[in-house]
Coordinates of C-alpha atoms in Angstrom, one line a residue:
Chain A
M1 CA 157.8 75.3 83.3
E2 CA 155.0 74.4 80.7
W3 CA 152.1 72.5 82.1
E4 CA 149.7 70.1 80.6
T5 CA 146.0 69.8 81.8
V6 CA 144.3 66.4 82.1
I7 CA 140.5 66.3 82.5
G8 CA 137.9 63.4 82.7
L9 CA 134.4 63.9 83.2
E10 CA 131.7 62.0 84.7
V11 CA 128.4 63.3 83.5
H12 CA 124.9 61.9 85.1
A13 CA 122.3 61.9 82.6
Q14 CA 118.8 61.4 84.0
L15 CA 116.9 59.0 82.2
A16 CA 113.6 60.2 80.6
T17 CA 111.6 57.3 82.0
Q18 CA 108.2 57.8 83.1
S19 CA 108.8 55.8 86.5
K20 CA 111.7 54.9 88.8
I21 CA 114.5 52.9 88.1
F22 CA 113.1 49.9 90.6
S23 CA 109.7 51.3 91.6
G24 CA 106.7 52.2 89.5
A25 CA 106.5 55.5 91.4
A26 CA 106.6 58.7 88.8
T27 CA 109.8 60.7 88.0
R28 CA 107.9 64.0 87.1
Y29 CA 110.0 66.9 87.9
G30 CA 108.6 69.9 90.5
A31 CA 105.9 67.6 91.9
E32 CA 104.9 68.5 95.6
P33 CA 107.5 67.0 98.2
N34 CA 107.5 63.2 98.9
T35 CA 104.5 62.9 96.6
Q36 CA 106.6 60.6 94.3
A37 CA 108.5 58.6 96.7
C38 CA 106.7 55.1 97.4
A39 CA 107.8 52.5 99.8
I40 CA 110.7 51.2 97.7
D41 CA 112.2 54.5 97.4
L42 CA 111.8 55.1 101.1
G43 CA 113.7 51.9 101.9
Y44 CA 111.1 50.3 103.7
P45 CA 111.8 46.9 105.2
G46 CA 110.9 44.1 103.0
M47 CA 110.6 46.0 99.7
L48 CA 112.1 44.8 96.7
P49 CA 113.5 46.6 93.8
V50 CA 112.2 45.4 90.4
L51 CA 114.3 46.6 87.3
N52 CA 112.8 49.1 84.9
A53 CA 112.9 47.8 81.3
G54 CA 112.9 51.5 80.0
A55 CA 115.9 52.6 81.7
V56 CA 117.7 49.4 80.5
R57 CA 116.4 50.0 76.7
M58 CA 117.9 53.7 77.1
A59 CA 121.4 52.6 78.5
V60 CA 121.6 50.1 75.8
K61 CA 120.7 52.7 73.1
F62 CA 123.4 55.1 74.4
G63 CA 126.0 52.2 74.5
L64 CA 125.1 51.4 70.6
A65 CA 125.3 55.1 69.8
I66 CA 128.8 55.3 71.1
E67 CA 129.8 52.2 69.7
A68 CA 130.4 50.6 73.0
E69 CA 130.2 46.9 73.5
I70 CA 127.0 46.3 75.3
A71 CA 127.8 43.7 78.5
P72 CA 125.9 40.9 78.0
R73 CA 125.5 40.4 81.5
S74 CA 125.7 43.3 83.9
V75 CA 125.4 43.4 87.7
F76 CA 123.9 45.8 90.2
A77 CA 125.9 46.6 93.2
R78 CA 125.4 48.3 96.6
K79 CA 127.3 51.4 97.2
N80 CA 127.2 52.0 101.0
Y81 CA 127.4 55.5 102.5
F82 CA 125.1 57.2 105.1
Y83 CA 123.1 60.4 104.1
P84 CA 119.8 61.5 105.1
D85 CA 118.8 61.9 101.3
L86 CA 119.5 58.1 100.8
P87 CA 117.1 56.3 102.7
K88 CA 118.4 52.7 102.3
G89 CA 122.1 53.6 103.5
Y90 CA 123.1 52.5 100.1
Q91 CA 122.9 53.6 96.7
I92 CA 122.0 50.7 93.9
S93 CA 124.7 51.3 91.3
Q94 CA 126.8 49.1 88.9
F95 CA 130.4 48.7 90.0
E96 CA 132.6 45.9 88.2
L97 CA 130.0 44.9 85.3
P98 CA 128.5 47.9 84.1
I99 CA 126.0 47.8 81.3
V100 CA 127.9 49.8 78.9
G101 CA 131.6 49.4 78.3
R102 CA 134.3 51.3 76.2
G103 CA 133.2 53.4 73.7
H104 CA 134.0 57.0 72.2
L105 CA 132.6 60.1 71.1
D106 CA 134.1 62.6 68.2
V107 CA 134.2 66.0 69.3
A108 CA 134.8 69.0 66.9
L109 CA 137.2 71.4 68.7
D110 CA 137.8 75.3 68.4
D111 CA 140.3 74.7 65.7
G112 CA 138.0 72.7 63.8
S113 CA 139.9 69.5 64.1
I114 CA 137.9 66.5 65.5
K115 CA 139.1 64.6 68.5
R116 CA 138.1 61.2 69.5
V117 CA 137.4 61.1 73.5
G118 CA 137.2 57.6 74.8
I119 CA 134.4 56.7 77.1
T120 CA 135.5 54.1 79.8
R121 CA 132.1 52.8 80.6
A122 CA 128.6 53.8 81.3
H123 CA 126.3 52.5 84.1
L124 CA 122.8 52.4 85.5
E125 CA 122.4 53.8 89.2
E126 CA 119.3 55.3 91.2
D127 CA 119.6 59.0 92.1
A128 CA 119.4 60.1 95.8
G129 CA 116.6 62.7 97.3
K130 CA 117.3 66.1 98.2
S131 CA 118.3 68.1 101.4
L132 CA 116.8 71.3 102.3
H133 CA 119.0 73.3 104.6
E134 CA 116.5 76.3 105.0
S135 CA 115.5 76.9 108.4
F136 CA 113.5 74.1 109.7
H137 CA 113.9 74.9 113.6
G138 CA 117.5 74.0 113.0
Q139 CA 116.7 71.0 111.1
S140 CA 117.2 69.6 107.5
G141 CA 114.2 69.0 105.3
I142 CA 114.3 65.8 103.2
D143 CA 112.5 65.4 99.7
L144 CA 112.7 61.9 98.4
N145 CA 111.0 62.5 95.2
R146 CA 114.1 62.3 93.5
A147 CA 115.3 59.2 95.2
G148 CA 115.2 56.2 92.6
T149 CA 115.3 58.4 89.4
P150 CA 117.4 56.3 86.8
L151 CA 120.6 57.8 86.3
L152 CA 123.0 56.9 83.5
E153 CA 126.7 57.7 84.6
I154 CA 128.8 58.4 81.7
V155 CA 132.5 58.3 82.4
S156 CA 135.0 59.7 80.1
E157 CA 138.8 58.7 79.7
P158 CA 141.2 61.3 80.7
D159 CA 141.4 62.3 77.2
L160 CA 140.5 66.3 77.4
R161 CA 143.5 68.7 77.6
S162 CA 141.7 71.9 78.4
A163 CA 138.5 73.5 79.9
R164 CA 137.4 74.4 76.3
E165 CA 137.8 70.7 75.3
A166 CA 135.9 69.5 78.5
V167 CA 132.8 71.9 77.4
A168 CA 132.8 70.7 73.6
Y169 CA 132.8 67.1 74.8
M170 CA 129.9 67.7 77.1
K171 CA 128.2 69.5 74.5
K172 CA 128.5 67.0 72.2
L173 CA 127.0 64.5 74.9
H174 CA 124.5 66.7 75.8
A175 CA 123.3 66.6 72.0
L176 CA 123.5 63.1 71.8
V177 CA 121.6 62.1 74.7
R178 CA 118.7 64.5 73.6
Y179 CA 118.9 63.2 69.8
L180 CA 118.5 59.7 71.6
E181 CA 115.5 61.0 73.6
I182 CA 117.1 59.4 76.6
C183 CA 117.5 62.7 78.6
D184 CA 115.8 66.0 78.4
G185 CA 119.0 67.4 79.0
N186 CA 117.7 70.0 81.2
M187 CA 120.7 71.3 83.2
Q188 CA 118.8 73.8 85.5
E189 CA 116.8 71.3 86.7
G190 CA 119.8 68.9 87.2
S191 CA 118.8 66.3 84.6
F192 CA 122.5 66.5 83.1
R193 CA 125.0 67.3 85.5
C194 CA 129.0 66.8 85.5
D195 CA 131.9 66.1 88.1
A196 CA 135.4 66.9 86.5
N197 CA 138.6 65.3 87.5
V198 CA 141.2 67.9 86.9
S199 CA 144.8 67.5 87.1
V200 CA 148.3 69.1 85.7
R201 CA 151.2 67.7 84.8
P202 CA 154.8 69.2 83.4
V203 CA 154.5 68.8 79.4
G204 CA 156.4 65.7 78.8
Q205 CA 155.7 63.9 81.7
A206 CA 153.9 60.8 81.2
Q207 CA 152.6 60.0 84.5
F208 CA 149.4 61.9 85.7
G209 CA 149.5 64.6 88.6
T210 CA 147.1 64.0 91.4
R211 CA 143.8 65.0 90.7
A212 CA 140.8 66.7 92.5
E213 CA 137.2 66.2 91.7
L214 CA 135.3 69.2 90.9
K215 CA 131.4 69.1 91.9
N216 CA 128.3 71.3 91.3
L217 CA 129.0 72.1 87.6
N218 CA 125.5 72.7 86.4
S219 CA 126.2 74.5 83.5
F220 CA 128.6 74.7 80.5
R221 CA 129.9 78.0 81.6
F222 CA 130.3 76.8 85.1
V223 CA 132.5 74.0 83.7
E224 CA 134.7 75.9 81.8
R225 CA 135.1 78.5 84.7
A226 CA 135.6 75.9 87.5
I227 CA 138.0 73.8 85.2
N228 CA 140.1 76.8 84.5
Y229 CA 140.1 78.0 88.1
E230 CA 141.1 74.8 89.5
I231 CA 144.3 74.5 86.7
E232 CA 145.4 78.0 87.8
R233 CA 145.0 76.8 91.4
Q234 CA 147.1 73.6 90.9
I235 CA 149.7 75.2 89.0
A236 CA 150.1 78.2 91.5
L237 CA 150.2 75.5 94.3
I238 CA 152.6 73.1 92.7
E239 CA 155.0 76.3 91.5
G240 CA 154.8 77.5 95.1
G241 CA 156.3 74.4 96.4
G242 CA 153.2 72.6 97.5
T243 CA 151.6 69.6 96.4
V244 CA 148.1 68.9 95.2
V245 CA 146.0 66.8 97.6
Q246 CA 143.7 64.4 96.1
E247 CA 140.2 65.5 97.0
T248 CA 136.6 66.7 96.4
R249 CA 136.3 70.5 95.7
L250 CA 132.9 72.4 95.3
Y251 CA 132.4 74.9 92.6
D252 CA 131.0 78.2 94.0
P253 CA 129.8 80.1 91.1
A254 CA 129.3 83.3 93.1
R255 CA 132.9 83.6 93.9
N256 CA 134.2 81.8 90.6
E257 CA 136.4 79.4 92.9
T258 CA 136.7 75.9 94.2
R259 CA 136.8 74.9 97.7
S260 CA 137.7 71.9 99.5
M261 CA 135.0 69.7 100.8
R262 CA 136.7 68.6 103.9
G263 CA 135.2 65.8 106.2
K264 CA 133.9 64.0 103.2
E265 CA 136.9 62.0 102.2
E266 CA 137.2 59.9 105.1
A267 CA 133.8 58.6 104.2
N268 CA 135.0 57.2 101.0
D269 CA 135.1 53.7 101.5
Y270 CA 131.9 52.7 99.8
R271 CA 132.3 48.9 100.2
Y272 CA 130.5 47.9 96.9
F273 CA 129.1 44.4 96.7
P274 CA 126.7 42.7 94.4
D275 CA 123.1 43.5 95.4
P276 CA 121.5 40.4 96.5
D277 CA 118.0 41.8 95.9
L278 CA 118.7 42.1 92.1
L279 CA 119.8 39.2 89.6
P280 CA 122.3 39.8 86.7
V281 CA 120.7 41.7 83.9
T282 CA 121.2 40.1 80.6
V283 CA 120.9 42.0 77.3
D284 CA 120.9 39.6 74.5
E285 CA 121.2 40.2 70.7
A286 CA 117.6 40.3 70.1
L287 CA 117.3 43.2 72.4
R288 CA 120.2 44.9 71.0
N289 CA 118.9 44.6 67.4
A290 CA 115.7 46.0 68.4
V291 CA 116.9 48.9 70.3
R292 CA 119.5 49.5 67.3
A293 CA 116.3 49.6 64.9
E294 CA 114.7 52.5 67.0
L295 CA 118.1 54.5 66.7
P296 CA 117.6 57.8 65.1
E297 CA 120.0 59.5 62.8
L298 CA 122.8 60.7 65.0
P299 CA 124.3 63.9 65.0
D300 CA 127.7 63.1 62.8
A301 CA 125.4 61.3 60.6
R302 CA 123.1 64.4 60.2
R303 CA 125.9 66.6 59.8
A304 CA 127.4 64.8 56.9
R305 CA 124.3 64.6 55.3
F306 CA 123.5 68.5 55.7
Q307 CA 126.8 68.9 53.6
A308 CA 125.9 66.5 51.0
E309 CA 122.3 66.8 50.6
Y310 CA 121.9 70.8 51.1
G311 CA 125.5 71.6 50.0
L312 CA 126.1 73.6 53.3
P313 CA 129.6 74.3 54.5
A314 CA 131.1 72.1 57.4
Y315 CA 130.3 74.9 59.8
D316 CA 126.8 75.6 59.0
A317 CA 126.2 71.9 59.0
A318 CA 127.9 71.2 62.5
V319 CA 126.0 74.4 64.1
L320 CA 122.6 73.5 62.5
T321 CA 122.8 69.8 63.8
A322 CA 124.1 70.6 67.1
S323 CA 120.8 70.2 68.8
R324 CA 118.0 67.7 67.1
E325 CA 115.3 70.4 67.3
L326 CA 117.7 72.8 65.7
A327 CA 118.2 70.5 62.9
D328 CA 114.5 69.6 62.7
Y329 CA 113.4 73.2 62.3
Y330 CA 116.0 74.0 59.5
E331 CA 115.0 70.8 57.5
A332 CA 111.3 72.0 57.8
V333 CA 112.2 75.4 56.3
V334 CA 114.5 73.6 53.4
A335 CA 111.4 71.4 52.9
A336 CA 109.4 74.3 51.8
V337 CA 112.2 76.0 49.7
P338 CA 114.4 73.4 48.4
D339 CA 116.6 75.4 46.4
E340 CA 117.4 77.9 48.9
S341 CA 119.3 75.8 51.3
K342 CA 122.2 78.0 52.0
L343 CA 119.9 81.0 52.2
A344 CA 117.7 79.3 54.7
A345 CA 120.7 78.3 56.9
N346 CA 122.0 81.9 56.8
W347 CA 118.6 83.2 58.2
V348 CA 118.2 80.0 60.7
M349 CA 121.8 80.7 62.1
G350 CA 121.9 84.4 61.6
D351 CA 118.7 86.7 62.7
L352 CA 116.7 83.8 64.1
A353 CA 119.5 82.3 66.5
G354 CA 120.4 86.1 67.3
A355 CA 117.0 86.8 68.2
L356 CA 116.2 83.5 70.2
N357 CA 119.5 84.1 72.2
K358 CA 118.7 87.7 73.0
A359 CA 115.3 86.5 74.4
G360 CA 116.5 83.4 75.9
L361 CA 114.2 81.0 74.0
E362 CA 114.9 77.7 73.0
I363 CA 114.3 76.9 68.9
T364 CA 111.3 74.9 70.0
E365 CA 109.8 78.2 71.5
S366 CA 110.2 80.3 68.5
P367 CA 107.6 82.6 67.6
V368 CA 108.7 82.6 64.2
D369 CA 107.7 78.7 62.9
A370 CA 109.7 77.0 60.2
S371 CA 106.7 77.7 57.4
A372 CA 106.8 81.6 58.3
L373 CA 110.7 81.6 57.9
A374 CA 110.3 79.6 54.8
Q375 CA 108.1 82.0 53.3
L376 CA 110.4 85.0 54.1
V377 CA 113.4 83.3 52.4
R378 CA 111.2 82.5 49.2
R379 CA 110.5 86.2 49.0
I380 CA 114.0 87.0 49.3
A381 CA 115.0 84.5 46.7
D382 CA 112.3 85.7 44.2
G383 CA 113.3 89.2 44.4
T384 CA 110.4 90.5 45.9
I385 CA 112.1 92.0 49.0
S386 CA 115.6 92.9 49.6
G387 CA 117.8 91.7 52.4
R388 CA 117.5 95.0 54.4
G389 CA 113.6 94.7 53.9
A390 CA 113.5 91.0 55.1
K391 CA 114.9 92.2 58.5
T392 CA 112.2 94.4 58.8
V393 CA 109.7 91.7 57.8
F394 CA 111.5 89.5 60.2
E395 CA 111.2 91.8 63.0
G396 CA 107.2 91.7 62.3
L397 CA 107.3 88.2 62.2
W398 CA 108.7 87.8 65.4
A399 CA 106.7 90.3 67.0
G400 CA 103.2 88.4 65.8
E401 CA 102.2 91.4 63.6
G402 CA 101.4 89.3 60.7
E403 CA 102.4 86.8 58.0
V404 CA 105.2 87.7 55.4
D405 CA 103.0 88.8 52.4
A406 CA 100.8 91.1 54.4
L407 CA 103.7 92.5 56.3
I408 CA 105.7 93.1 53.0
D409 CA 102.8 95.1 51.7
A410 CA 101.8 96.9 55.0
R411 CA 105.3 98.1 55.1
G412 CA 105.8 98.8 51.6
L413 CA 108.7 96.7 51.2
R414 CA 107.9 95.3 47.9
Q415 CA 110.9 96.0 45.6
I416 CA 110.3 97.5 41.9
S417 CA 112.0 94.8 39.9
D418 CA 109.8 95.9 36.9
T419 CA 112.5 96.7 34.7
G420 CA 110.4 99.4 32.6
A421 CA 109.5 101.6 35.6
L422 CA 113.0 101.4 37.0
E423 CA 114.5 102.2 33.6
A424 CA 112.4 105.4 33.6
I425 CA 113.3 106.4 37.2
C426 CA 116.9 105.5 36.1
E427 CA 116.6 107.7 33.2
E428 CA 115.1 110.6 35.0
V429 CA 118.1 110.5 37.6
I430 CA 120.8 110.8 35.0
A431 CA 119.0 113.6 33.2
A432 CA 118.7 115.4 36.6
N433 CA 122.5 115.1 37.4
P434 CA 124.5 116.1 34.3
Q435 CA 127.6 117.1 36.3
Q436 CA 127.8 113.8 37.9
L437 CA 127.2 112.3 34.5
A438 CA 130.0 114.3 32.7
Q439 CA 132.2 112.9 35.6
Y440 CA 131.4 109.5 35.6
R441 CA 132.0 109.2 31.8
A442 CA 135.4 111.0 32.2
G443 CA 136.3 107.9 34.4
K444 CA 135.1 108.6 38.0
D445 CA 133.5 105.4 38.4
K446 CA 132.7 105.8 42.2
L447 CA 130.0 108.0 40.9
L448 CA 128.0 104.7 40.3
G449 CA 127.1 104.6 44.1
F450 CA 126.0 108.2 43.7
F451 CA 123.3 107.5 41.2
V452 CA 122.1 104.4 42.8
G453 CA 121.6 106.3 46.0
Q454 CA 119.6 108.7 43.8
V455 CA 117.6 106.1 42.2
M456 CA 116.9 104.4 46.1
K457 CA 116.0 107.8 47.1
A458 CA 113.6 108.4 44.3
T459 CA 112.0 104.7 44.8
G460 CA 111.7 105.3 48.9
G461 CA 114.2 102.4 49.0
S462 CA 112.1 99.7 47.2
A463 CA 113.9 99.3 44.3
N464 CA 115.8 95.8 43.7
P465 CA 119.5 97.2 44.2
Q466 CA 121.0 94.5 41.7
E467 CA 118.7 95.5 39.1
V468 CA 119.2 99.3 39.5
N469 CA 123.0 98.7 39.3
R470 CA 122.7 96.6 36.2
L471 CA 120.4 99.3 34.5
L472 CA 122.4 102.1 35.6
R473 CA 125.7 100.9 34.4
A474 CA 124.4 100.2 31.2
K475 CA 122.6 103.6 31.0
L476 CA 125.5 105.6 32.0
Q477 CA 128.0 103.9 29.7
A478 CA 125.7 104.9 26.5
Chain B
M1 CA 144.5 38.5 109.2
A2 CA 144.2 39.9 112.4
L3 CA 142.4 43.2 113.2
D4 CA 143.4 45.5 116.0
A5 CA 141.0 47.8 117.9
D6 CA 141.6 50.9 115.1
D7 CA 140.3 48.5 112.4
V8 CA 137.3 47.7 114.5
H9 CA 136.8 51.4 115.4
A10 CA 137.3 52.4 111.7
I11 CA 134.6 49.6 110.5
A12 CA 131.9 50.5 113.6
H13 CA 132.1 54.1 112.2
L14 CA 131.4 53.2 108.8
A15 CA 128.4 51.3 110.1
R16 CA 127.9 54.3 112.2
L17 CA 128.0 51.9 115.5
A18 CA 129.2 53.0 118.9
L19 CA 130.7 50.4 120.7
D20 CA 131.9 50.5 124.4
A21 CA 135.5 50.0 125.3
G22 CA 134.7 46.3 126.5
Q23 CA 133.2 45.1 122.8
V24 CA 136.2 46.4 120.9
G25 CA 138.3 43.4 121.9
V26 CA 136.0 40.8 121.6
L27 CA 134.6 42.0 118.2
A28 CA 138.3 42.3 117.2
G29 CA 138.8 38.5 118.1
E30 CA 135.6 37.8 116.3
L31 CA 136.1 39.8 113.0
S32 CA 139.5 38.3 112.7
Q33 CA 137.8 34.7 112.9
T34 CA 135.6 35.4 110.2
L35 CA 138.2 36.8 108.0
G36 CA 140.0 33.6 108.6
L37 CA 137.1 32.1 107.0
L38 CA 137.3 34.2 103.8
E39 CA 140.9 33.6 103.8
Q40 CA 140.2 29.6 103.5
I41 CA 137.7 30.3 100.7
N42 CA 140.6 33.0 98.9
A43 CA 142.9 30.0 98.9
A44 CA 140.7 27.8 96.7
D45 CA 141.9 27.7 93.3
T46 CA 139.2 29.6 91.3
A47 CA 141.0 30.0 88.0
G48 CA 138.3 29.3 85.4
V49 CA 135.5 29.8 87.5
A50 CA 133.3 32.8 86.5
P51 CA 132.6 35.2 89.4
M52 CA 129.1 34.7 90.8
A53 CA 127.0 37.5 91.4
H54 CA 123.9 35.9 92.6
P55 CA 123.3 32.4 93.9
L56 CA 120.4 31.9 92.1
D57 CA 121.3 30.8 88.4
M58 CA 118.5 33.2 86.8
T59 CA 118.1 36.6 84.9
Q60 CA 116.9 39.8 86.2
R61 CA 113.0 40.3 85.3
L62 CA 111.9 43.9 84.0
R63 CA 109.1 45.5 84.5
A64 CA 107.2 47.9 82.0
D65 CA 108.2 51.5 82.3
E66 CA 104.8 52.6 84.0
V67 CA 103.6 54.4 86.7
T68 CA 101.9 51.9 89.2
E69 CA 102.4 53.5 92.7
Q70 CA 100.3 56.2 93.9
V71 CA 102.0 57.9 97.1
D72 CA 100.0 58.3 100.2
R73 CA 102.5 61.1 101.5
E74 CA 100.5 61.7 104.6
A75 CA 100.6 58.1 105.8
F76 CA 104.5 57.9 105.0
L77 CA 105.0 61.3 106.9
A78 CA 103.1 60.0 109.8
Q79 CA 105.6 57.4 110.8
A80 CA 108.8 59.9 110.5
P81 CA 109.6 61.3 114.0
A82 CA 109.4 64.9 112.5
S83 CA 108.0 66.3 109.4
E84 CA 107.0 69.9 108.3
A85 CA 105.6 71.1 104.9
G86 CA 105.6 67.8 103.5
L87 CA 109.4 66.9 104.0
F88 CA 111.0 64.6 106.6
L89 CA 113.0 66.6 109.1
V90 CA 116.2 65.3 110.1
P91 CA 119.1 66.6 112.1
R92 CA 120.8 69.3 110.5
V93 CA 123.1 68.2 107.6
L94 CA 125.3 70.6 105.5
D95 CA 127.2 69.5 102.3

């Protein structure tokens, strides 16, 4: 039987505020345990939450960016459950009236097509603390620094049809929140995390199959692997005569498998009700307009502009605008060498991206800054160095061994483009190889390569190959 | 709507309340009565009435996104039954 996969993602993006969503405690990552948990975050009696204006603005910003309806009035609700890292016994979230309504995100798929993925809603909520299960004499340790950190939970429609599509959507969302500067997107630190609802159904069946919710997907690679594992598991289960149970499953990256989290299901009765400590939140037109005015150029618009303004192919434009920082870097290079936009794109996407990837560095950590790369591009464009010589210069730049022009001279990479000097060398080479000359003139065109090689050898590789080709062709013909 | 003993046990579990056998029957009666009142409210015609999220007809005030709280960790930890290495200690829990 042919199976179709149906996936919906719930992404939690930690909002990049200075203070908590309902208190004035700091949100900085990596602080000493419990040094950023104040009486409100600890759920002390008599404490009252006061909503952070920054978190509201960020949620509105996101809503506008996905062309969603922003609720003029939204309501906070209590989600009730017991866990030691949840001091109040409830999480303040939004349930019936979220701040961001239905929107969408256009995602580029592997085949180059664009898929519009629906976003059901996005709502504000507070994060819980962290439980540490190391040995504390058989007890668990609780760090409540993260309690009360603002989250935007972004819920997609079940529009995704494969693990690859899910990852493409998640990457696009990741780029968007970073463009908007509402989330640092740091997945290792848990600032951007994802749960996936996965089900399968026979192709052609309209009704959804029973879904499993996958948790603990804290990297793009894990999202893809966990979903693929889960698809296989469900198909094997059904084809073996079993049925999928609706449950929460934890992904174990070490074993690359998902495992049932038994015992948590019975507790899924959250008894949501409006939080009496918080009044309804209003977002009026003035606020919407003010936030709209702050919106940066969004990834799709920037991609289109890169194609139009710099004459880049769609693929290059998409790669270069995948992150705001990379696009900024590219634009800084092009600003210095405006006539070489495609050559600059090749270097940013090729040698630079490759070196960064190999070293595990972000573009913002690049040892080669945009002005240095621009100078390198300029020297290739004006014929000072060959493409091969440029790679040597790049290695020097990467290793911090000097500036472009100094490296070119230090390594003797300056090409001989001086026609007079090259002409003389070409003539010498031709004179020294009469036999090959005769063969060439008898029709053995391939020998052009031999002559080019001899000239390159005579110049120690520093001749401009295009120029050598041009000169040799003319002289061999004569 | 009448609640039976199983319902009372389920509700007590959600609230993490330990009930003795004698209380279950009493609570089943009391909770059923309370639900009766709610059913009365439910019966009212509310078509055209906007749901109320809060009895005060006001909107939420917002505060500026600034760090205003300095946390005295030792003072908070001192009030917990057990703590170590800056952490609150609780009976062992595993996900």
